[in-house]
Short mmCIF file of C-alpha atoms and ligand atoms in Angstrom, two decimals:
data_model
loop_
_atom_site.label_atom_id
_atom_site.label_comp_id
_atom_site.label_asym_id
_atom_site.label_seq_id
_atom_site.Cartn_x
_atom_site.Cartn_y
_atom_site.Cartn_z
CA MET H 1 4.33 -2.92 22.93
CA LEU H 2 6.28 -4.94 20.38
CA ARG H 3 7.59 -8.19 21.87
CA LYS H 4 10.07 -9.47 19.32
CA MET H 5 10.74 -13.21 19.38
CA GLY H 6 13.43 -13.12 16.69
CA PHE H 7 12.46 -11.50 13.41
CA GLU H 8 11.46 -14.31 11.04
CA ASN H 9 10.37 -16.48 13.98
CA ASP H 10 7.63 -13.90 14.52
CA ILE H 11 5.98 -15.00 11.26
CA LYS H 12 3.27 -17.66 11.55
CA GLU H 13 2.92 -18.36 7.85
CA VAL H 14 4.23 -17.03 4.54
CA LEU H 15 1.21 -15.83 2.61
CA LEU H 16 2.90 -14.50 -0.54
CA SER H 17 6.42 -15.48 -1.58
CA GLU H 18 8.92 -13.20 -3.28
CA GLU H 19 8.16 -15.01 -6.55
CA ASP H 20 4.38 -14.56 -6.15
CA ILE H 21 4.91 -10.85 -5.54
CA ARG H 22 7.37 -10.37 -8.40
CA ALA H 23 5.05 -12.00 -10.94
CA LYS H 24 2.04 -9.97 -9.80
CA VAL H 25 3.94 -6.68 -9.78
CA ARG H 26 5.00 -7.31 -13.40
CA GLU H 27 1.41 -8.07 -14.35
CA ILE H 28 0.09 -4.82 -12.82
CA ALA H 29 2.94 -2.83 -14.43
CA GLN H 30 2.05 -4.24 -17.84
CA ARG H 31 -1.55 -3.12 -17.41
CA ILE H 32 -0.39 0.36 -16.39
CA THR H 33 2.00 0.50 -19.35
CA SER H 34 -0.81 -0.20 -21.79
CA ASP H 35 -3.51 1.85 -20.01
CA TYR H 36 -1.33 4.99 -19.72
CA LYS H 37 0.38 5.11 -23.12
CA GLY H 38 1.40 8.70 -23.89
CA LYS H 39 -0.12 9.96 -20.61
CA ASN H 40 3.07 10.38 -18.57
CA PRO H 41 1.28 9.42 -15.31
CA LEU H 42 2.28 10.87 -11.95
CA MET H 43 2.73 7.91 -9.62
CA ILE H 44 2.27 8.86 -5.97
CA CYS H 45 3.87 6.59 -3.38
CA ILE H 46 2.11 6.54 -0.03
CA LEU H 47 4.92 6.47 2.52
CA ARG H 48 6.09 4.33 4.12
CA GLY H 49 4.29 1.04 3.50
CA ALA H 50 4.15 1.32 -0.30
CA VAL H 51 7.89 1.91 -0.81
CA PRO H 52 9.04 -1.60 -1.89
CA PHE H 53 5.94 -2.10 -4.06
CA PHE H 54 6.23 1.39 -5.59
CA VAL H 55 9.90 0.94 -6.50
CA ASP H 56 9.38 -2.50 -8.05
CA LEU H 57 6.21 -1.42 -9.85
CA CYS H 58 7.69 1.73 -11.37
CA LYS H 59 10.75 -0.18 -12.56
CA CYS H 60 8.48 -2.54 -14.52
CA VAL H 61 6.40 0.17 -16.23
CA GLU H 62 7.84 0.55 -19.71
CA ASP H 63 7.01 4.16 -20.49
CA TYR H 64 7.49 7.70 -19.19
CA LEU H 65 6.22 8.35 -15.69
CA GLU H 66 6.94 10.74 -12.83
CA MET H 67 7.17 9.99 -9.12
CA ASP H 68 6.04 11.87 -6.06
CA PHE H 69 5.62 10.97 -2.40
CA MET H 70 2.98 11.57 0.22
CA GLN H 71 2.61 10.49 3.82
CA VAL H 72 -0.69 10.20 5.60
CA SER H 73 -1.59 8.52 8.82
CA SER H 74 -4.66 6.90 10.20
CA TYR H 75 -2.90 4.06 12.00
CA GLU H 76 -0.48 5.17 14.60
CA ASP H 77 1.76 2.44 16.09
CA GLY H 78 -0.88 -0.15 16.72
CA MET H 79 -3.24 -2.21 14.61
CA LYS H 80 -6.46 -0.27 14.86
CA SER H 81 -7.41 2.69 12.70
CA ASN H 82 -8.36 5.75 14.70
CA GLY H 83 -10.44 6.96 11.75
CA ILE H 84 -8.59 10.24 11.47
CA VAL H 85 -6.52 10.80 8.34
CA ARG H 86 -3.76 13.34 8.68
CA ILE H 87 -1.41 14.55 5.94
CA LYS H 88 2.12 14.34 7.28
CA LYS H 89 3.85 15.09 3.97
CA ASP H 90 2.18 16.43 0.84
CA ILE H 91 3.31 15.87 -2.75
CA ASP H 92 5.56 18.55 -4.27
CA LYS H 93 4.07 18.56 -7.77
CA SER H 94 0.84 20.08 -9.04
CA ILE H 95 -1.61 17.42 -10.22
CA GLU H 96 -3.91 19.75 -12.18
CA GLY H 97 -4.60 18.14 -15.56
CA ARG H 98 -2.32 15.19 -14.73
CA HIS H 99 -3.09 11.48 -14.83
CA VAL H 100 -2.50 10.46 -11.23
CA ILE H 101 -1.97 6.95 -9.88
CA ILE H 102 -1.92 6.53 -6.10
CA VAL H 103 0.19 3.54 -5.05
CA ASP H 104 -0.41 2.00 -1.64
CA ASP H 105 0.40 -1.25 0.12
CA ILE H 106 -3.05 -2.37 1.28
CA MET H 107 -6.67 -1.28 1.30
CA ASP H 108 -8.25 -2.32 4.58
CA SER H 109 -11.20 -0.24 5.85
CA GLY H 110 -10.63 2.06 2.86
CA ASN H 111 -10.73 5.06 5.16
CA THR H 112 -7.27 6.40 4.31
CA LEU H 113 -7.63 6.20 0.53
CA ASN H 114 -11.21 7.42 0.64
CA HIS H 115 -10.10 10.61 2.37
CA LEU H 116 -7.03 10.97 0.20
CA THR H 117 -8.85 10.60 -3.14
CA LYS H 118 -11.46 13.15 -2.04
CA LEU H 119 -8.69 15.60 -1.24
CA LEU H 120 -6.71 15.02 -4.43
CA LYS H 121 -9.82 15.34 -6.61
CA THR H 122 -10.24 18.93 -5.41
CA ARG H 123 -6.91 19.66 -7.14
CA ASN H 124 -8.43 18.80 -10.56
CA PRO H 125 -6.36 15.92 -11.90
CA ALA H 126 -7.27 14.67 -15.43
CA SER H 127 -7.78 11.23 -13.86
CA LEU H 128 -7.14 9.57 -10.51
CA LYS H 129 -6.71 5.85 -9.95
CA ILE H 130 -5.64 3.67 -7.05
CA VAL H 131 -3.24 0.73 -7.11
CA CYS H 132 -2.93 -1.43 -4.00
CA LEU H 133 -0.81 -4.53 -3.78
CA LEU H 134 -3.22 -6.07 -1.27
CA ASP H 135 -6.94 -5.80 -0.72
CA LYS H 136 -8.90 -6.87 2.38
CA PRO H 137 -12.44 -6.30 1.07
CA LYS H 138 -14.11 -7.95 4.08
CA ARG H 139 -12.94 -5.08 6.29
CA ARG H 140 -14.25 -2.25 4.10
CA THR H 141 -16.28 0.48 5.79
CA CYS H 142 -16.22 2.93 2.82
CA ASP H 143 -17.58 2.64 -0.71
CA ILE H 144 -14.20 2.39 -2.43
CA THR H 145 -12.22 -0.29 -4.32
CA PRO H 146 -8.72 -0.19 -5.82
CA ASP H 147 -8.65 0.23 -9.62
CA TYR H 148 -5.75 -2.23 -9.72
CA TYR H 149 -4.90 -4.69 -6.98
CA GLY H 150 -2.49 -7.57 -6.66
CA PHE H 151 -3.98 -10.03 -4.17
CA ILE H 152 -7.07 -10.36 -2.01
CA VAL H 153 -5.91 -11.30 1.49
CA PRO H 154 -7.83 -12.79 4.43
CA ASP H 155 -8.74 -10.73 7.45
CA GLU H 156 -5.42 -11.33 9.22
CA PHE H 157 -2.69 -8.88 10.11
CA VAL H 158 0.04 -9.23 7.49
CA VAL H 159 3.58 -7.85 7.44
CA GLY H 160 6.53 -7.68 5.06
CA TYR H 161 7.34 -6.08 1.70
CA GLY H 162 6.62 -2.67 3.19
CA LEU H 163 3.81 -3.64 5.56
CA ASP H 164 4.68 -3.15 9.19
CA TYR H 165 3.68 -3.84 12.71
CA ALA H 166 4.99 -1.04 14.97
CA ASP H 167 7.32 -0.08 12.10
CA ALA H 168 9.02 -3.49 12.07
CA TYR H 169 9.07 -6.19 9.36
CA ARG H 170 8.93 -3.78 6.38
CA ASN H 171 12.19 -5.26 5.09
CA LEU H 172 10.93 -8.86 4.84
CA PRO H 173 11.05 -9.74 1.11
CA TYR H 174 7.79 -11.74 1.37
CA ILE H 175 4.40 -11.14 2.98
CA GLY H 176 3.51 -13.18 6.03
CA ILE H 177 0.98 -13.48 8.82
CA LEU H 178 2.27 -12.33 12.18
CA LYS H 179 2.08 -14.73 15.15
CA PRO H 180 -0.61 -13.50 17.55
CA GLU H 181 1.86 -13.76 20.46
CA VAL H 182 3.81 -10.87 18.95
CA TYR H 183 0.92 -8.47 19.41
CA SER H 184 -1.00 -10.27 22.17
CA ASP H 185 -0.65 -7.25 24.46
CA GLU H 186 -3.13 -5.44 22.22
CA LYS H 187 -5.73 -8.21 22.05
P1 IMP Q 201 -7.35 1.64 5.85
O1 IMP Q 201 -7.46 3.12 5.95
O2 IMP Q 201 -8.11 0.94 6.95
O3 IMP Q 201 -7.70 1.09 4.48
O4 IMP Q 201 -5.84 1.26 6.17
C1 IMP Q 201 -4.83 1.54 5.36
C2 IMP Q 201 -3.49 1.38 6.07
O5 IMP Q 201 -3.56 0.54 7.24
C3 IMP Q 201 -2.52 0.68 5.16
O6 IMP Q 201 -1.87 1.57 4.29
C4 IMP Q 201 -1.58 0.02 6.16
O7 IMP Q 201 -0.58 0.93 6.55
C5 IMP Q 201 -2.44 -0.28 7.36
N1 IMP Q 201 -2.86 -1.70 7.39
C6 IMP Q 201 -4.08 -2.20 7.19
N2 IMP Q 201 -4.08 -3.55 7.28
C7 IMP Q 201 -2.80 -3.90 7.55
C8 IMP Q 201 -2.14 -5.18 7.74
O8 IMP Q 201 -2.71 -6.28 7.70
N3 IMP Q 201 -0.81 -5.11 8.01
C9 IMP Q 201 -0.11 -3.95 8.06
N4 IMP Q 201 -0.69 -2.74 7.87
C10 IMP Q 201 -2.02 -2.73 7.62
MG1 MG Q 202 0.53 2.28 5.25
#
């Protein structure tokens, strides 16, 4: 159960400021711009956590691209992965022969993106890469790494800029560590 103490008061520490995020997003977009020249990549946003990152990233890519959206779930409302990845909403476009870039907020255990890439590869894309704003490599249980990532983060539960706890905090413009009191019922 989410025990709100007053929105920003729920944050223990700001990990990444708006400025940190903006600079890193530009840097990743520049790499994508040069790596995908003439390839018209299909950027797939993983709903809902990747939305702010996806929008900012796409706006900074200086070339043709297309957008599509997919929703999967392995985390329900809490903080622990149940290990099951379910497709809640599939993309609308065919990816056969396309250069596909999956955009997600964070790679944690790697379970979600491991399942998702396996599935998308069966649809024969020309290439398939993963961009994650955040990476928590210490928590990995699958043999997978993002092709592009913004920041390595410690093994703490972070929220903001799309990342949620019980669907809250996605609208914070920065990324912060949640006070343990907020989720102490689960510990
Ligand atoms: P994975 O399958 O364990 O890699 O988890 C991927 C998903 O778990 C992410 O897309 C997030 O929705 C969620 N997640 C993992 N770590 C965090 C966190 O620290 N804060 C918020 N969501 C997280
Ligand atoms: Mg997510």
